[in-house]
């Protein structure tokens, strides 16, 4: 549990730190950001982080792990479209329109939002069970995952640092907690 959760924390920090922060409201900025290898690597960091957290939560709380897995499952298709789809479209002259179509598709946005909310719910279940500072920070970090998308790059990087701190701290603190009993 320590290794996957600690690794996830590092990946959540790398996600906004590696992401290119060009002006995506311009064609040249969107093409530069979305067309870069760093775009894909940064988004992969988040995707792998979600998977590692779901694995790490199993010994802490099975229900939280399942709720988190459902959230990750709903969120990952959006991340795939964002990273691979927008990267593939970055050289198109209408990249801004294409990016808007990908990002603001009502079905995709709904799945993405519900997924992030489910991951936040899983993190809150961990905090409710453990009642420790790192578990509460973990819940706060995942509770802020959706709102942080509306902030500037510095705030998004700070959010990555919060999640990194919470995940690593929780990974090393959770050893004190006995695994949740498995229902018969």
Coordinates of N, CA, C and O in Angstrom, one line a residue:
X1 N 0.8 -1.2 0.0 CA 0.0 0.0 0.0 C 0.9 1.3 0.0 O 0.5 2.2 -0.6
X2 N 2.0 1.2 0.7 CA 2.8 2.4 0.8 C 3.4 2.8 -0.6 O 3.4 4.0 -0.9
X3 N 3.8 1.8 -1.4 CA 4.5 2.2 -2.6 C 3.4 2.7 -3.6 O 3.7 3.7 -4.2
X4 N 2.3 2.0 -3.8 CA 1.3 2.6 -4.8 C 0.8 4.0 -4.4 O 0.7 4.8 -5.3
X5 N 0.5 4.2 -3.2 CA 0.0 5.5 -2.8 C 1.0 6.6 -2.8 O 0.8 7.7 -3.3
X6 N 2.3 6.2 -2.4 CA 3.3 7.2 -2.5 C 3.6 7.5 -4.0 O 3.8 8.7 -4.4
X7 N 3.7 6.5 -4.8 CA 3.9 6.7 -6.3 C 2.8 7.6 -6.9 O 3.0 8.5 -7.7
X8 N 1.5 7.3 -6.5 CA 0.4 8.1 -6.9 C 0.6 9.6 -6.5 O 0.3 10.5 -7.4
X9 N 1.0 9.8 -5.3 CA 1.3 11.2 -4.9 C 2.3 11.9 -5.8 O 2.0 13.1 -6.2
X10 N 3.4 11.3 -6.1 CA 4.4 11.9 -6.9 C 3.8 12.1 -8.3 O 4.0 13.2 -8.9
X11 N 3.0 11.2 -8.8 CA 2.4 11.4 -10.1 C 1.4 12.5 -10.2 O 1.3 13.3 -11.2
X12 N 0.7 12.7 -9.1 CA -0.3 13.8 -9.0 C 0.4 15.2 -9.0 O -0.1 16.2 -9.4
X13 N 1.6 15.2 -8.4 CA 2.4 16.4 -8.5 C 3.0 16.6 -9.9 O 3.0 17.8 -10.4
X14 N 3.5 15.6 -10.5 CA 4.1 15.7 -11.8 C 3.0 16.1 -12.9 O 3.4 16.8 -13.9
X15 N 1.8 15.7 -12.7 CA 0.7 16.0 -13.7 C 0.6 17.5 -14.0 O 0.8 17.9 -15.1
X16 N 0.4 18.4 -13.0 CA 0.4 19.8 -13.4 C 1.7 20.4 -13.6 O 1.9 21.4 -14.3
X17 N 2.8 19.8 -13.0 CA 4.1 20.4 -13.1 C 4.7 20.2 -14.5 O 5.4 21.0 -15.0
X18 N 4.4 19.0 -15.1 CA 4.9 18.7 -16.4 C 4.0 19.2 -17.6 O 4.4 19.4 -18.7
X19 N 2.7 19.5 -17.2 CA 1.8 19.9 -18.3 C 2.2 21.2 -18.9 O 2.5 22.2 -18.2
X20 N 2.2 21.3 -20.2 CA 2.5 22.6 -20.8 C 1.4 23.6 -20.5 O 0.2 23.3 -20.7
X21 N 1.8 24.8 -20.1 CA 0.9 25.9 -19.8 C 0.9 27.0 -20.8 O 1.1 28.1 -20.5
X22 N 0.6 26.6 -22.1 CA 0.5 27.6 -23.1 C -0.9 28.2 -23.1 O -1.8 27.7 -22.4
X23 N -1.1 29.3 -23.8 CA -2.4 30.0 -23.8 C -3.3 29.2 -24.8 O -3.2 29.3 -26.0
X24 N -4.1 28.3 -24.2 CA -5.0 27.4 -25.0 C -6.2 28.1 -25.6 O -7.0 27.5 -26.3
X25 N -6.3 29.4 -25.4 CA -7.4 30.1 -26.1 C -7.0 30.6 -27.4 O -7.8 31.1 -28.2
X26 N -5.7 30.4 -27.8 CA -5.2 30.7 -29.2 C -4.9 29.4 -29.9 O -4.5 28.4 -29.3
X27 N -5.0 29.5 -31.2 CA -4.7 28.3 -32.0 C -3.2 27.9 -31.8 O -2.9 26.7 -31.6
X28 N -2.3 28.8 -31.8 CA -0.9 28.5 -31.7 C -0.6 28.0 -30.3 O 0.2 27.0 -30.1
X29 N -1.2 28.5 -29.3 CA -1.0 28.0 -27.9 C -1.6 26.7 -27.7 O -0.9 25.8 -27.1
X30 N -2.8 26.4 -28.2 CA -3.4 25.1 -28.0 C -2.6 24.1 -28.8 O -2.3 23.0 -28.3
X31 N -2.1 24.4 -30.0 CA -1.3 23.5 -30.8 C 0.0 23.2 -30.1 O 0.4 22.0 -30.0
X32 N 0.6 24.2 -29.5 CA 1.9 24.0 -28.8 C 1.7 23.1 -27.6 O 2.5 22.2 -27.3
X33 N 0.7 23.4 -26.8 CA 0.5 22.6 -25.5 C 0.0 21.2 -25.9 O 0.7 20.2 -25.4
X34 N -1.1 21.1 -26.6 CA -1.7 19.8 -26.9 C -0.8 18.9 -27.8 O -0.9 17.7 -27.7
X35 N 0.0 19.5 -28.6 CA 0.8 18.8 -29.5 C 2.1 18.3 -29.0 O 2.9 17.5 -29.6
X36 N 2.4 18.7 -27.7 CA 3.7 18.3 -27.1 C 3.6 16.9 -26.5 O 2.6 16.5 -26.0
X37 N 4.8 16.3 -26.4 CA 4.9 15.0 -25.7 C 4.6 15.2 -24.2 O 4.0 14.3 -23.6
X38 N 5.0 16.3 -23.7 CA 4.7 16.6 -22.3 C 3.2 16.6 -21.9 O 2.9 16.2 -20.8
X39 N 2.4 17.0 -22.9 CA 1.0 16.9 -22.7 C 0.5 15.5 -22.4 O -0.2 15.3 -21.4
X40 N 1.0 14.5 -23.2 CA 0.6 13.1 -23.0 C 1.2 12.6 -21.7 O 0.5 12.0 -20.9
X41 N 2.5 12.9 -21.5 CA 3.1 12.4 -20.2 C 2.4 12.9 -19.0 O 2.2 12.2 -18.0
X42 N 2.1 14.2 -19.0 CA 1.4 14.8 -17.8 C 0.1 14.1 -17.5 O -0.2 13.8 -16.4
X43 N -0.7 14.0 -18.6 CA -2.0 13.3 -18.4 C -1.9 11.9 -18.0 O -2.7 11.4 -17.2
X44 N -0.9 11.2 -18.5 CA -0.7 9.8 -18.1 C -0.3 9.7 -16.6 O -0.7 8.8 -15.9
X45 N 0.4 10.7 -16.1 CA 0.7 10.7 -14.7 C -0.6 10.7 -13.9 O -0.7 9.9 -12.9
X46 N -1.6 11.5 -14.2 CA -2.8 11.5 -13.5 C -3.6 10.2 -13.6 O -4.1 9.6 -12.7
X47 N -3.6 9.7 -14.9 CA -4.3 8.4 -15.1 C -3.7 7.3 -14.3 O -4.5 6.5 -13.6
X48 N -2.4 7.2 -14.3 CA -1.8 6.1 -13.5 C -2.0 6.3 -12.0 O -2.2 5.4 -11.3
X49 N -1.9 7.6 -11.6 CA -2.2 7.9 -10.2 C -3.5 7.5 -9.8 O -3.6 6.9 -8.7
X50 N -4.6 7.7 -10.6 CA -5.9 7.2 -10.2 C -5.9 5.7 -10.0 O -6.5 5.2 -9.0
X51 N -5.3 5.0 -10.9 CA -5.3 3.5 -10.8 C -4.5 3.1 -9.5 O -5.0 2.2 -8.8
X52 N -3.4 3.7 -9.2 CA -2.6 3.3 -8.1 C -3.3 3.6 -6.8 O -3.2 2.9 -5.8
X53 N -4.1 4.7 -6.7 CA -4.8 5.0 -5.5 C -5.9 4.0 -5.3 O -6.1 3.5 -4.2
X54 N -6.6 3.6 -6.3 CA -7.6 2.6 -6.2 C -7.0 1.3 -5.6 O -7.6 0.6 -4.7
X55 N -5.9 0.9 -6.1 CA -5.2 -0.3 -5.6 C -4.8 -0.1 -4.1 O -5.0 -1.0 -3.3
X56 N -4.2 1.0 -3.8 CA -3.8 1.3 -2.5 C -4.9 1.3 -1.4 O -4.6 1.1 -0.2
X57 N -6.1 1.7 -1.8 CA -7.2 1.8 -0.9 C -7.7 0.5 -0.4 O -8.4 0.4 0.6
X58 N -7.5 -0.6 -1.2 CA -8.0 -1.9 -0.8 C -7.7 -2.3 0.7 O -8.7 -2.7 1.4
X59 N -6.5 -2.2 1.1 CA -6.3 -2.6 2.5 C -6.8 -1.7 3.6 O -7.0 -2.0 4.7
X60 N -7.1 -0.5 3.1 CA -7.7 0.5 4.1 C -9.2 0.4 4.2 O -9.7 0.3 5.3
X61 N -9.9 0.3 3.1 CA -11.3 0.3 3.1 C -11.8 -0.2 1.8 O -11.7 0.5 0.8
X62 N -12.4 -1.4 1.7 CA -12.8 -2.0 0.5 C -13.9 -1.1 -0.2 O -14.0 -1.0 -1.4
X63 N -14.9 -0.6 0.6 CA -15.9 0.2 0.0 C -15.4 1.4 -0.6 O -15.7 1.8 -1.7
X64 N -14.5 2.1 0.1 CA -13.8 3.3 -0.5 C -13.1 2.9 -1.8 O -13.1 3.7 -2.7
X65 N -12.4 1.8 -1.8 CA -11.7 1.4 -3.0 C -12.6 1.2 -4.1 O -12.4 1.6 -5.3
X66 N -13.7 0.5 -3.9 CA -14.7 0.2 -5.0 C -15.3 1.6 -5.5 O -15.4 1.8 -6.7
X67 N -15.7 2.4 -4.6 CA -16.2 3.7 -5.0 C -15.2 4.5 -5.8 O -15.5 5.1 -6.8
X68 N -13.9 4.5 -5.3 CA -12.9 5.1 -6.0 C -12.6 4.5 -7.4 O -12.5 5.2 -8.4
X69 N -12.7 3.2 -7.5 CA -12.5 2.5 -8.8 C -13.6 2.9 -9.8 O -13.4 3.1 -11.0
X70 N -14.8 3.0 -9.3 CA -15.9 3.4 -10.2 C -15.7 4.9 -10.7 O -15.8 5.2 -11.8
X71 N -15.2 5.7 -9.8 CA -14.9 7.1 -10.2 C -13.8 7.1 -11.2 O -13.9 7.9 -12.2
X72 N -12.7 6.3 -11.0 CA -11.6 6.3 -11.9 C -12.1 5.8 -13.3 O -11.7 6.3 -14.3
X73 N -13.0 4.8 -13.2 CA -13.5 4.2 -14.5 C -14.3 5.2 -15.3 O -14.3 5.2 -16.5
X74 N -15.0 6.1 -14.6 CA -15.8 7.1 -15.2 C -14.9 8.3 -15.7 O -15.3 8.9 -16.7
X75 N -13.8 8.5 -15.1 CA -12.9 9.6 -15.4 C -11.9 9.3 -16.5 O -11.6 10.2 -17.3
X76 N -11.4 8.1 -16.5 CA -10.3 7.8 -17.4 C -10.7 8.0 -18.9 O -9.8 8.4 -19.7
X77 N -11.9 7.7 -19.4 CA -12.2 7.9 -20.8 C -12.0 9.4 -21.2 O -11.5 9.7 -22.2
X78 N -12.4 10.3 -20.3 CA -12.2 11.7 -20.5 C -10.7 12.1 -20.6 O -10.3 12.8 -21.5
X79 N -10.0 11.5 -19.7 CA -8.5 11.8 -19.7 C -7.9 11.2 -21.0 O -7.0 11.8 -21.6
X80 N -8.4 10.1 -21.5 CA -7.9 9.6 -22.7 C -8.2 10.5 -23.9 O -7.3 10.7 -24.7
X81 N -9.4 11.0 -24.0 CA -9.8 11.9 -25.0 C -9.0 13.2 -24.9 O -8.5 13.7 -25.9
X82 N -8.8 13.7 -23.7 CA -8.0 14.9 -23.5 C -6.6 14.8 -23.9 O -6.0 15.6 -24.5
X83 N -6.0 13.7 -23.5 CA -4.5 13.5 -23.7 C -4.3 13.0 -25.1 O -3.6 13.7 -25.9
X84 N -4.8 11.9 -25.5 CA -4.5 11.3 -26.8 C -5.3 12.0 -28.0 O -4.8 12.2 -29.0
X85 N -6.6 12.2 -27.7 CA -7.4 12.8 -28.8 C -7.0 14.2 -29.1 O -6.8 14.6 -30.3
X86 N -6.9 15.1 -28.1 CA -6.5 16.4 -28.4 C -5.0 16.5 -28.9 O -4.7 17.4 -29.8
X87 N -4.2 15.6 -28.5 CA -2.8 15.6 -29.0 C -2.9 15.3 -30.5 O -2.2 15.9 -31.3
X88 N -3.7 14.3 -30.9 CA -3.8 13.9 -32.3 C -4.4 15.1 -33.2 O -4.1 15.2 -34.3
X89 N -5.3 15.9 -32.6 CA -5.9 17.0 -33.3 C -5.1 18.3 -33.3 O -5.6 19.3 -33.9
X90 N -4.0 18.3 -32.5 CA -3.4 19.6 -32.3 C -2.8 20.3 -33.5 O -2.7 21.5 -33.5
X91 N -2.6 19.6 -34.6 CA -2.1 20.2 -35.8 C -3.2 20.6 -36.8 O -2.9 21.1 -37.9
X92 N -4.5 20.5 -36.3 CA -5.6 21.0 -37.2 C -5.8 22.5 -37.0 O -5.7 23.0 -35.9
X93 N -6.2 23.1 -38.1 CA -6.4 24.6 -38.0 C -7.6 24.9 -37.1 O -7.6 26.0 -36.6
X94 N -8.5 24.0 -36.9 CA -9.7 24.3 -36.1 C -9.5 23.6 -34.7 O -10.5 23.2 -34.1
X95 N -8.3 23.5 -34.2 CA -8.0 22.8 -33.0 C -8.8 23.4 -31.8 O -9.3 22.6 -30.9
X96 N -9.1 24.7 -31.8 CA -9.9 25.3 -30.7 C -11.3 24.7 -30.7 O -11.9 24.4 -29.7
X97 N -11.9 24.6 -31.9 CA -13.3 24.1 -32.0 C -13.3 22.6 -31.6 O -14.2 22.2 -30.9
X98 N -12.3 21.9 -32.1 CA -12.2 20.5 -31.8 C -12.0 20.2 -30.3 O -12.7 19.4 -29.7
X99 N -11.2 21.0 -29.7 CA -10.9 20.9 -28.2 C -12.2 21.2 -27.4 O -12.5 20.5 -26.5
X100 N -12.9 22.2 -27.9 CA -14.2 22.5 -27.2 C -15.2 21.4 -27.3 O -15.9 21.0 -26.4
X101 N -15.3 20.8 -28.5 CA -16.2 19.7 -28.7 C -15.8 18.5 -27.9 O -16.7 17.8 -27.3
X102 N -14.5 18.2 -27.7 CA -14.1 17.1 -26.9 C -14.3 17.4 -25.4 O -14.9 16.6 -24.7
X103 N -13.9 18.6 -25.0 CA -14.0 18.9 -23.5 C -15.4 19.2 -23.0 O -15.7 18.9 -21.9
X104 N -16.2 19.7 -23.9 CA -17.5 20.1 -23.4 C -18.7 19.3 -23.9 O -19.9 19.7 -23.8
X105 N -18.4 18.1 -24.4 CA -19.5 17.2 -24.8 C -20.3 16.9 -23.5 O -19.7 16.5 -22.5
X106 N -21.6 17.1 -23.6 CA -22.4 16.9 -22.3 C -22.2 15.5 -21.7 O -22.2 15.4 -20.5
X107 N -22.2 14.4 -22.5 CA -22.0 13.1 -21.9 C -20.6 12.9 -21.3 O -20.5 12.4 -20.2
X108 N -19.6 13.4 -22.0 CA -18.2 13.3 -21.5 C -18.1 14.1 -20.2 O -17.5 13.6 -19.2
X109 N -18.6 15.3 -20.2 CA -18.5 16.1 -19.0 C -19.2 15.5 -17.8 O -18.8 15.6 -16.7
X110 N -20.4 14.9 -18.1 CA -21.2 14.3 -17.0 C -20.4 13.1 -16.4 O -20.3 13.0 -15.2
X111 N -19.9 12.3 -17.3 CA -19.1 11.1 -16.8 C -17.9 11.6 -16.0 O -17.6 11.0 -15.0
X112 N -17.2 12.6 -16.6 CA -16.0 13.1 -15.9 C -16.3 13.7 -14.6 O -15.7 13.3 -13.6
X113 N -17.4 14.5 -14.5 CA -17.8 15.1 -13.2 C -18.2 14.1 -12.2 O -17.8 14.1 -11.0
X114 N -19.0 13.1 -12.6 CA -19.5 12.0 -11.7 C -18.3 11.2 -11.3 O -18.2 10.8 -10.1
X115 N -17.3 11.0 -12.2 CA -16.1 10.2 -11.8 C -15.3 10.9 -10.7 O -14.9 10.3 -9.8
X116 N -15.1 12.2 -10.9 CA -14.3 12.9 -10.0 C -15.1 13.0 -8.6 O -14.4 12.9 -7.6
X117 N -16.4 13.1 -8.7 CA -17.2 13.2 -7.4 C -17.1 11.8 -6.7 O -17.0 11.7 -5.5
X118 N -17.1 10.7 -7.5 CA -17.1 9.4 -6.9 C -15.7 9.2 -6.2 O -15.6 8.6 -5.1
X119 N -14.6 9.6 -6.9 CA -13.3 9.5 -6.3 C -13.2 10.3 -5.0 O -12.6 9.9 -4.0
X120 N -13.8 11.5 -5.0 CA -13.9 12.3 -3.8 C -14.6 11.6 -2.7 O -14.2 11.6 -1.6
X121 N -15.7 11.0 -3.1 CA -16.5 10.2 -2.1 C -15.7 9.1 -1.5 O -15.7 8.8 -0.3
X122 N -15.0 8.4 -2.4 CA -14.1 7.3 -1.9 C -13.0 7.8 -0.9 O -12.8 7.2 0.2
X123 N -12.5 9.0 -1.2 CA -11.5 9.6 -0.3 C -12.1 10.1 1.0 O -11.5 9.9 2.1
X124 N -13.3 10.6 0.9 CA -14.1 11.0 2.1 C -14.4 9.8 3.0 O -14.3 9.8 4.2
X125 N -14.7 8.6 2.4 CA -14.9 7.4 3.2 C -13.6 7.0 3.9 O -13.7 6.5 5.1
X126 N -12.5 7.2 3.3 CA -11.2 6.9 3.9 C -11.0 7.8 5.1 O -10.6 7.4 6.2
X127 N -11.3 9.1 4.9 CA -11.1 10.1 6.0 C -12.1 9.8 7.2 O -11.7 9.9 8.3
X128 N -13.3 9.4 6.8 CA -14.3 9.1 7.9 C -13.9 7.9 8.7 O -14.1 7.8 9.9
X129 N -13.2 6.9 8.0 CA -12.8 5.7 8.7 C -11.6 5.9 9.6 O -11.5 5.5 10.7
X130 N -10.6 6.7 9.0 CA -9.3 6.8 9.7 C -9.3 8.0 10.6 O -8.6 7.9 11.7
X131 N -9.9 9.1 10.3 CA -9.9 10.3 11.1 C -8.5 10.7 11.5 O -8.3 11.0 12.7
X132 N -7.7 10.8 10.6 CA -6.3 11.4 10.8 C -6.1 12.6 9.9 O -6.8 12.7 8.9
X133 N -5.1 13.4 10.2 CA -4.8 14.5 9.4 C -4.5 14.1 7.9 O -5.0 14.7 7.0
X134 N -3.6 13.2 7.7 CA -3.3 12.8 6.3 C -4.6 12.3 5.5 O -4.7 12.6 4.4
X135 N -5.4 11.6 6.2 CA -6.6 11.1 5.6 C -7.6 12.2 5.2 O -8.2 12.3 4.2
X136 N -7.7 13.2 6.1 CA -8.5 14.4 5.8 C -7.9 15.2 4.7 O -8.7 15.6 3.8
X137 N -6.6 15.4 4.7 CA -6.0 16.1 3.5 C -6.2 15.3 2.2 O -6.4 15.9 1.2
X138 N -6.1 14.0 2.3 CA -6.4 13.2 1.1 C -7.8 13.4 0.6 O -8.0 13.6 -0.6
X139 N -8.8 13.5 1.5 CA -10.2 13.8 1.1 C -10.3 15.2 0.6 O -11.0 15.4 -0.4
X140 N -9.7 16.1 1.2 CA -9.7 17.5 0.7 C -9.1 17.6 -0.7 O -9.7 18.2 -1.6
X141 N -8.0 16.9 -0.9 CA -7.3 17.0 -2.2 C -8.2 16.4 -3.3 O -8.3 17.0 -4.4
X142 N -8.9 15.3 -3.0 CA -9.8 14.7 -4.1 C -11.1 15.5 -4.1 O -11.7 15.6 -5.2
X143 N -11.5 16.1 -3.1 CA -12.7 17.0 -3.1 C -12.4 18.2 -4.0 O -13.4 18.8 -4.5
X144 N -11.2 18.7 -4.0 CA -10.8 19.8 -4.8 C -10.4 19.5 -6.2 O -10.0 20.4 -7.0
X145 N -10.4 18.2 -6.6 CA -9.9 17.9 -7.9 C -10.7 18.6 -9.0 O -10.1 19.1 -10.0
X146 N -12.0 18.5 -9.0 CA -12.8 19.2 -10.0 C -12.7 20.7 -10.0 O -12.4 21.3 -11.0
X147 N -12.8 21.4 -8.8 CA -12.7 22.8 -8.8 C -11.3 23.4 -9.3 O -11.3 24.4 -9.9
X148 N -10.3 22.6 -9.0 CA -8.9 23.1 -9.4 C -8.8 23.3 -10.9 O -8.0 24.1 -11.3
X149 N -9.6 22.6 -11.7 CA -9.5 22.8 -13.1 C -9.9 24.2 -13.6 O -9.5 24.7 -14.7
X150 N -10.5 25.0 -12.7 CA -10.9 26.3 -13.0 C -10.0 27.4 -12.5 O -10.2 28.6 -12.7
X151 N -8.8 26.9 -12.0 CA -7.8 27.9 -11.4 C -6.7 28.0 -12.4 O -6.5 27.3 -13.4
X152 N -5.8 29.0 -12.1 CA -4.6 29.3 -12.9 C -3.6 28.2 -12.7 O -3.7 27.4 -11.7
X153 N -2.6 28.1 -13.5 CA -1.5 27.1 -13.4 C -0.9 27.0 -12.0 O -0.8 25.8 -11.5
X154 N -0.6 28.1 -11.3 CA 0.0 28.0 -10.0 C -0.9 27.3 -9.0 O -0.4 26.5 -8.2
X155 N -2.2 27.6 -9.1 CA -3.2 26.9 -8.2 C -3.2 25.4 -8.5 O -3.3 24.6 -7.6
X156 N -3.2 25.1 -9.7 CA -3.3 23.7 -10.1 C -2.0 22.9 -9.7 O -2.1 21.7 -9.3
X157 N -0.9 23.6 -9.8 CA 0.4 22.9 -9.3 C 0.3 22.8 -7.8 O 0.8 21.8 -7.2
X158 N -0.2 23.8 -7.1 CA -0.3 23.7 -5.7 C -1.3 22.6 -5.3 O -1.0 21.9 -4.3
X159 N -2.3 22.4 -6.0 CA -3.2 21.3 -5.8 C -2.5 19.9 -6.0 O -2.6 19.0 -5.2
X160 N -1.6 19.8 -7.0 CA -0.8 18.7 -7.2 C 0.1 18.4 -6.0 O 0.3 17.3 -5.5
X161 N 0.7 19.5 -5.4 CA 1.5 19.4 -4.2 C 0.7 18.9 -3.0 O 1.2 18.1 -2.2
X162 N -0.5 19.4 -2.9 CA -1.4 19.0 -1.8 C -1.7 17.5 -1.9 O -1.6 16.8 -0.9
X163 N -2.0 17.0 -3.1 CA -2.3 15.6 -3.3 C -1.1 14.8 -3.0 O -1.2 13.7 -2.5
X164 N 0.1 15.3 -3.5 CA 1.3 14.5 -3.3 C 1.6 14.4 -1.8 O 1.9 13.3 -1.3
X165 N 1.5 15.5 -1.1 CA 1.7 15.4 0.4 C 0.7 14.5 1.1 O 1.1 13.6 1.9
X166 N -0.6 14.6 0.7 CA -1.6 13.8 1.3 C -1.4 12.3 1.0 O -1.5 11.5 1.9
X167 N -1.1 12.0 -0.2 CA -1.0 10.6 -0.6 C 0.3 9.9 0.1 O 0.2 8.8 0.7
X168 N 1.4 10.6 0.1 CA 2.6 10.1 0.7 C 2.4 10.0 2.2 O 2.8 9.0 2.8
X169 N 1.9 11.0 2.8 CA 1.7 11.0 4.3 C 0.7 9.9 4.7 O 0.9 9.1 5.6
X170 N -0.4 9.8 3.9 CA -1.4 8.7 4.2 C -0.7 7.4 4.0 O -1.0 6.5 4.8
X171 N 0.1 7.2 3.0 CA 0.7 5.9 2.8 C 1.6 5.5 4.0 O 1.6 4.3 4.3
X172 N 2.2 6.4 4.6 CA 3.1 6.0 5.7 C 2.4 6.1 7.0 O 2.8 5.4 8.0
X173 N 1.3 6.8 7.1 CA 0.5 6.8 8.3 C -0.5 5.6 8.4 O -0.8 5.2 9.5
X174 N -1.0 5.2 7.3 CA -2.0 4.2 7.2 C -1.6 2.8 7.8 O -2.4 2.0 8.1
X175 N -0.3 2.6 7.9 CA 0.2 1.4 8.4 C -0.3 1.1 9.8 O -0.4 0.0 10.3
X176 N -0.6 2.2 10.5 CA -1.1 2.1 11.9 C -2.5 1.6 11.9 O -3.0 1.1 13.0
X177 N -3.2 1.7 10.9 CA -4.6 1.3 10.8 C -4.8 -0.1 10.4 O -4.2 -0.5 9.4
X178 N -5.6 -0.9 11.1 CA -5.9 -2.2 10.7 C -6.8 -2.2 9.4 O -7.7 -1.4 9.3
X179 N -6.5 -3.2 8.5 CA -7.4 -3.2 7.4 C -8.9 -3.4 7.8 O -9.2 -4.0 8.8
X180 N -9.8 -2.9 6.9 CA -11.2 -3.1 7.2 C -11.5 -4.5 7.1 O -11.0 -5.3 6.3
X181 N -12.4 -5.0 8.0 CA -12.8 -6.4 7.9 C -13.6 -6.7 6.6 O -14.3 -5.9 6.1
X182 N -13.3 -7.9 6.1 CA -14.0 -8.3 4.9 C -15.4 -8.9 5.3 O -15.4 -9.8 6.1
X183 N -16.4 -8.4 4.6 CA -17.8 -8.9 5.0 C -17.9 -10.4 4.6 O -17.3 -10.9 3.6
X184 N -18.6 -11.1 5.4 CA -18.7 -12.6 5.2 C -19.7 -12.9 4.1 O -20.5 -12.1 3.7

